[in-house]
Structures are given as structure tokens and as C-alpha cells.
Tab-separated table of C-alpha atoms in Angstrom:
chain	number	residue	atom	x	y	z
A	1	MET	CA	0.000	0.000	0.000
A	2	ALA	CA	2.815	2.349	0.832
A	3	ASP	CA	4.522	1.501	-2.480
A	4	GLU	CA	1.352	2.302	-4.402
A	5	SER	CA	1.056	5.676	-2.649
A	6	ARG	CA	4.699	6.430	-3.456
A	7	VAL	CA	4.103	5.537	-7.077
A	8	ASN	CA	1.017	7.750	-7.221
A	9	LEU	CA	2.960	10.668	-5.769
A	10	LEU	CA	5.704	10.147	-8.308
A	11	HIS	CA	3.167	10.101	-11.112
A	12	ALA	CA	1.485	13.241	-9.723
A	13	ASP	CA	4.821	15.051	-9.676
A	14	ALA	CA	5.557	13.888	-13.153
A	15	SER	CA	2.237	15.291	-14.357
A	16	ILE	CA	3.407	18.848	-13.701
A	17	GLN	CA	4.246	20.395	-17.051
A	18	PRO	CA	6.761	23.155	-17.779
A	19	ASP	CA	3.941	25.203	-19.280
A	20	ASP	CA	2.240	25.247	-15.881
A	21	LEU	CA	5.393	26.602	-14.271
A	22	GLU	CA	5.680	29.278	-16.931
A	23	ALA	CA	2.037	30.172	-16.463
A	24	GLY	CA	2.537	30.513	-12.704
A	25	THR	CA	5.601	32.685	-13.209
A	26	ALA	CA	3.734	34.801	-15.718
A	27	SER	CA	0.836	35.303	-13.294
A	28	ASN	CA	3.241	36.346	-10.517
A	29	ASN	CA	4.966	38.763	-12.862
A	30	HIS	CA	1.574	40.122	-13.911
A	31	THR	CA	0.635	40.665	-10.242
A	32	ASN	CA	3.913	42.439	-9.493
A	33	THR	CA	3.555	44.542	-12.619
A	34	GLY	CA	-0.013	45.449	-11.652
A	35	SER	CA	1.022	46.574	-8.155
A	36	GLY	CA	3.916	48.543	-9.628
A	37	ASN	CA	1.588	50.250	-12.087
A	38	MET	CA	-0.807	51.061	-9.248
A	39	ASN	CA	1.967	52.689	-7.208
A	40	THR	CA	3.080	54.624	-10.260
A	41	SER	CA	-0.460	55.806	-10.948
A	42	ASN	CA	-0.911	56.924	-7.313
A	43	ALA	CA	2.359	58.870	-7.429
A	44	SER	CA	1.423	60.497	-10.728
A	45	ARG	CA	-2.016	61.366	-9.331
A	46	ASN	CA	-0.431	63.059	-6.308
A	47	ASN	CA	1.966	64.960	-8.564
A	48	ASN	CA	-0.942	66.070	-10.723
A	49	ALA	CA	-2.855	67.261	-7.642
A	50	VAL	CA	0.093	69.364	-6.488
A	51	ARG	CA	0.595	70.781	-9.980
A	52	ASP	CA	-3.114	71.526	-10.332
A	53	TYR	CA	-3.142	73.375	-7.025
A	54	PHE	CA	-0.215	75.617	-7.924
A	55	GLN	CA	-1.849	76.313	-11.282
A	56	GLN	CA	-5.094	77.318	-9.549
A	57	SER	CA	-3.408	79.356	-6.800
A	58	SER	CA	-3.474	83.132	-7.036
A	59	HIS	CA	-0.205	83.376	-5.061
A	60	PRO	CA	1.835	80.204	-5.696
A	61	ILE	CA	5.081	81.660	-4.352
A	62	ALA	CA	3.453	82.607	-1.039
A	63	ALA	CA	1.848	79.153	-0.850
A	64	PHE	CA	5.200	77.480	-1.558
A	65	PHE	CA	7.001	79.266	1.293
A	66	PHE	CA	3.984	78.758	3.553
A	67	LEU	CA	4.485	75.010	3.112
A	68	ALA	CA	8.283	75.011	2.824
A	69	PHE	CA	9.113	76.471	6.242
A	70	ARG	CA	6.557	74.291	8.041
A	71	LEU	CA	7.617	71.085	6.348
A	72	GLY	CA	11.262	72.058	6.720
A	73	ALA	CA	10.933	72.439	10.484
A	74	LEU	CA	9.115	69.121	10.843
A	75	LEU	CA	11.560	67.237	8.622
A	76	MET	CA	14.575	68.747	10.343
A	77	TYR	CA	13.189	67.714	13.723
A	78	LEU	CA	12.308	64.184	12.595
A	79	LEU	CA	15.221	63.396	10.268
A	80	GLY	CA	18.003	65.727	11.372
A	81	SER	CA	19.477	63.203	13.788
A	82	ILE	CA	19.850	60.704	10.927
A	83	PHE	CA	22.289	62.947	9.074
A	84	THR	CA	24.147	64.399	12.048
A	85	ASP	CA	24.809	63.588	15.689
A	86	ASN	CA	25.104	67.273	16.549
A	87	PHE	CA	21.940	68.056	18.517
A	88	THR	CA	22.860	71.737	18.734
A	89	LEU	CA	22.832	72.038	14.946
A	90	VAL	CA	19.430	70.350	14.686
A	91	PHE	CA	18.111	72.563	17.492
A	92	VAL	CA	19.305	75.824	15.925
A	93	VAL	CA	18.159	75.018	12.378
A	94	THR	CA	14.722	73.850	13.547
A	95	ILE	CA	14.190	76.952	15.692
A	96	LEU	CA	15.240	79.202	12.797
A	97	LEU	CA	12.801	77.475	10.451
A	98	LEU	CA	10.038	77.847	13.038
A	99	ALA	CA	10.837	81.556	13.419
A	100	PHE	CA	10.826	82.061	9.625
A	101	ASP	CA	7.518	80.217	9.414
A	102	PHE	CA	5.938	82.296	12.195
A	103	TRP	CA	6.951	85.615	10.645
A	104	THR	CA	6.007	84.568	7.102
A	105	VAL	CA	2.583	83.268	8.076
A	106	LYS	CA	1.784	86.280	10.256
A	107	ASN	CA	2.895	88.968	7.817
A	108	VAL	CA	2.794	87.508	4.296
A	109	SER	CA	0.946	84.210	3.843
A	110	GLY	CA	-2.256	85.184	5.628
A	111	ARG	CA	-2.457	88.564	3.907
A	112	LEU	CA	-2.022	87.101	0.417
A	113	LEU	CA	-3.852	83.775	0.721
A	114	VAL	CA	-6.914	84.780	2.793
A	115	GLY	CA	-6.730	88.577	3.060
A	116	LEU	CA	-6.097	88.666	6.825
A	117	ARG	CA	-3.314	89.986	9.047
A	118	TRP	CA	-2.871	90.385	12.776
A	119	TRP	CA	-0.323	91.773	15.184
A	120	ASN	CA	0.023	92.539	18.851
A	121	GLU	CA	0.900	95.943	20.258
A	122	ILE	CA	2.229	96.604	23.766
A	123	GLN	CA	0.640	99.695	25.270
A	124	GLU	CA	2.382	102.213	27.514
A	125	ASP	CA	0.760	100.694	30.585
A	126	GLY	CA	2.175	97.265	29.666
A	127	SER	CA	-1.079	95.771	28.417
A	128	ASN	CA	-1.394	93.969	25.084
A	129	ARG	CA	-3.644	95.138	22.270
A	130	TRP	CA	-4.587	92.813	19.441
A	131	VAL	CA	-4.912	94.501	16.071
A	132	PHE	CA	-6.764	92.771	13.225
A	133	GLU	CA	-6.647	93.784	9.583
A	134	SER	CA	-8.795	92.361	6.802
A	135	ALA	CA	-9.198	92.940	3.093
A	136	SER	CA	-12.266	94.533	1.573
A	137	PRO	CA	-15.326	92.259	1.517
A	138	ASN	CA	-15.487	92.890	-2.229
A	139	ARG	CA	-12.284	90.889	-2.649
A	140	MET	CA	-12.908	87.313	-3.779
A	141	ASN	CA	-10.526	84.901	-2.057
A	142	ASN	CA	-9.149	82.002	-4.072
A	143	ALA	CA	-10.882	78.827	-2.828
A	144	ALA	CA	-7.762	76.665	-3.271
A	145	ASP	CA	-5.592	79.143	-1.340
A	146	SER	CA	-8.167	79.408	1.437
A	147	ARG	CA	-8.475	75.624	1.840
A	148	LEU	CA	-4.701	75.188	1.918
A	149	PHE	CA	-4.152	77.980	4.429
A	150	TRP	CA	-6.779	76.984	6.987
A	151	SER	CA	-6.199	73.226	6.767
A	152	VAL	CA	-2.413	73.501	7.166
A	153	LEU	CA	-2.744	76.212	9.827
A	154	TYR	CA	-4.883	73.989	12.062
A	155	ALA	CA	-3.198	70.661	11.245
A	156	THR	CA	0.390	71.683	12.023
A	157	PRO	CA	-0.081	72.212	15.810
A	158	VAL	CA	-1.718	68.777	16.024
A	159	PHE	CA	1.450	67.145	14.670
A	160	TRP	CA	3.605	69.046	17.146
A	161	VAL	CA	1.343	68.049	20.057
A	162	LEU	CA	1.727	64.383	19.062
A	163	LEU	CA	5.490	64.851	18.952
A	164	ALA	CA	5.350	66.458	22.413
A	165	LEU	CA	3.567	63.393	23.791
A	166	THR	CA	6.237	61.209	22.218
A	167	CYS	CA	8.976	63.237	23.912
A	168	ILE	CA	7.215	62.978	27.262
A	169	PHE	CA	6.766	59.213	27.025
A	170	THR	CA	10.384	58.675	25.937
A	171	LEU	CA	11.756	61.267	28.419
A	172	LYS	CA	13.549	63.292	25.716
A	173	ILE	CA	13.513	66.603	27.562
A	174	SER	CA	15.981	68.380	25.271
A	175	TRP	CA	13.847	67.544	22.210
A	176	LEU	CA	10.752	68.614	24.100
A	177	VAL	CA	12.126	72.168	24.236
A	178	ILE	CA	11.986	72.370	20.421
A	179	VAL	CA	8.456	71.003	20.383
A	180	VAL	CA	7.236	73.485	22.994
A	181	VAL	CA	8.621	76.399	20.979
A	182	ALA	CA	6.911	75.030	17.860
A	183	ILE	CA	3.570	74.653	19.666
A	184	VAL	CA	3.718	78.184	21.107
A	185	LEU	CA	4.485	79.802	17.734
A	186	ASN	CA	1.885	77.776	15.829
A	187	VAL	CA	-0.844	78.268	18.416
A	188	ALA	CA	-0.166	82.016	18.389
A	189	ASN	CA	-0.864	82.109	14.648
A	190	VAL	CA	-3.930	79.894	15.041
A	191	TYR	CA	-5.375	82.157	17.732
A	192	GLY	CA	-4.478	85.355	15.893
A	193	TYR	CA	-5.998	84.312	12.584
A	194	THR	CA	-9.085	82.776	14.186
A	195	GLN	CA	-9.827	86.022	16.029
A	196	CYS	CA	-8.945	88.031	12.928
A	197	ASP	CA	-11.381	86.019	10.826
A	198	LYS	CA	-14.156	86.514	13.394
A	199	ASP	CA	-13.430	90.254	13.544
A	200	ALA	CA	-13.509	90.511	9.739
A	201	LYS	CA	-16.866	88.719	9.518
A	202	LYS	CA	-18.260	90.993	12.231
A	203	LYS	CA	-17.060	94.098	10.374
A	204	TRP	CA	-18.472	92.859	7.084
A	205	ALA	CA	-21.833	92.058	8.691
A	206	SER	CA	-22.039	95.494	10.377
A	207	GLY	CA	-20.951	97.179	7.134
A	208	ILE	CA	-23.655	95.374	5.147
A	209	ALA	CA	-26.229	96.260	7.806
A	210	ALA	CA	-25.154	99.921	7.708
A	211	GLN	CA	-25.361	99.995	3.913
A	212	THR	CA	-28.802	98.406	4.045
A	213	ALA	CA	-29.962	100.949	6.633
A	214	LEU	CA	-28.576	103.861	4.611
A	215	GLY	CA	-30.207	102.501	1.477
A	216	SER	CA	-33.538	102.181	3.270
A	217	LEU	CA	-33.275	105.741	4.660
A	218	GLY	CA	-32.301	107.029	1.230
A	219	SER	CA	-35.258	105.391	-0.442
A	220	GLN	CA	-37.607	106.696	2.258
A	221	ALA	CA	-36.202	110.202	1.922
A	222	THR	CA	-36.508	110.037	-1.857
A	223	GLY	CA	-40.090	108.861	-1.559
A	224	PHE	CA	-40.936	111.589	0.933
A	225	VAL	CA	-39.406	114.306	-1.253
A	226	GLY	CA	-41.201	112.914	-4.291
A	227	ARG	CA	-44.522	112.925	-2.499
A	228	ALA	CA	-43.936	116.443	-1.181
A	229	VAL	CA	-43.016	117.745	-4.610
A	230	GLY	CA	-45.956	115.954	-6.182
A	231	SER	CA	-48.417	117.312	-3.665
A	232	GLY	CA	-46.956	120.814	-4.007
A	233	LEU	CA	-47.269	120.766	-7.781
A	234	GLY	CA	-50.743	119.341	-7.525
A	235	SER	CA	-51.903	122.075	-5.190
A	236	PHE	CA	-50.211	124.743	-7.324
A	237	PHE	CA	-51.883	123.660	-10.540
A	238	GLY	CA	-55.153	123.006	-8.705
A	239	SER	CA	-55.242	126.574	-7.379
A	240	ARG	CA	-54.784	127.928	-10.921
């Protein structure tokens, strides 16, 4: 019985044809080629999305630097230790990129991409005064620029908070200093632009209400004058 089983196994192995092996190899190659094509298509789709955005943007240079300084600070923090063991160098470069990002977003990116700007003034008595500046409500903001600005503005502090938790759990106090600086600068811009946007909407609403009220008063005054003139002319010609 065992000999018969061995013979059957030998015959089963012998029944495997070279064409079957080639077919299996071809199917594996087809699968690998399909996955490679899928990765290539995804990469090309992402490249097309980035290119389409910069083509739609009204201020592509401002958008580029808005992203460059933020990504540069994050990449330097995450990957700087791979290229150098000098923590001081990573610390200084990351802080400089964060400072460039803070100044650029506060003074350039927000003004060009969404028509907003804010700053803080220190009064003589030592108190702080927030100043908000907004473009005319007649200005039409670019939808692509607005989506990029607000999404990146709010998403960046979230990444830094996650990195702060990582530093706390791993007890990397020196790295935590960088993260705290990044959180403070990013949250300052988030707060400033959020309040600036609210102030701009309030001003626009009050301006529209004032224009509506003036228009209503003007129409009432015009109607009153018209009726007065009409009645005066009517009485004048009636008396004649």
C-alpha cells in the first residue's frame, strides 16, 4: 500500500508540465507589474494634484514658502538626527525654520492667501492690544488658497502636540524644548488668525447692515421728497 502511494505521488509530480510553471511565473509577474503600475499611478495622481493646485493658486510663491518652512521644520526635527549627531545644529536650524515660518505666516501668507493679518501691540501701561486687519469684503478669495491655508494652519499644531507626547513618554527633555517652541508659535498664529477672521466677519456684517440701513433711509427720503413735490405741484396747478 505504501509503495502504491509512493508511485502515485511520483506520477502526480511527473504530471506537472513546464507550461504550468511558466504560467505561474507569468501570473506572478503580472501581479507584481499590476502593483507597480498602481503605485506609479498613485504617485502620478499626487503629482498632478500638487501641480493643479499651484496652477489654480493666485499666489503660488506665497503658498510654496507657507508650506516650505513648516515642512522644513518638521523634517529637520524628525530626520536631522539621521544625518548628524550634533543636537545643537538640529536645534538651531529647527528653531530658525520655526521663526521664519511664524513671521512669514503672520505677515505675508495670511495677507495674500486669505486677506487677513494680525499683530500685537504693547501699550504704555504694559497691556497687550490685538490689532486685526482684513481685506475689503469685495475681494474674492481664491478657494484653493483658502483651503490650503486653513487646513495647514490647524493641522500643524496637532502634529507638534503628538510629537510632544512622544517626547514625554520617551523622556527626551531636550527635544521637548523644540516642540514646545513650535507649539507656542503655531498656536499664536492659530489664535491670531481665528480672532482676525471673526473680527472681519463681524465688520463685514455690520458694514452690510449699515449699507442696508442707509439705502432704506435714502429710499424713504426720496419717496418723501417725491410725495412732497408731487403734492406741491398738484396744489399749485389746482389753485390755478
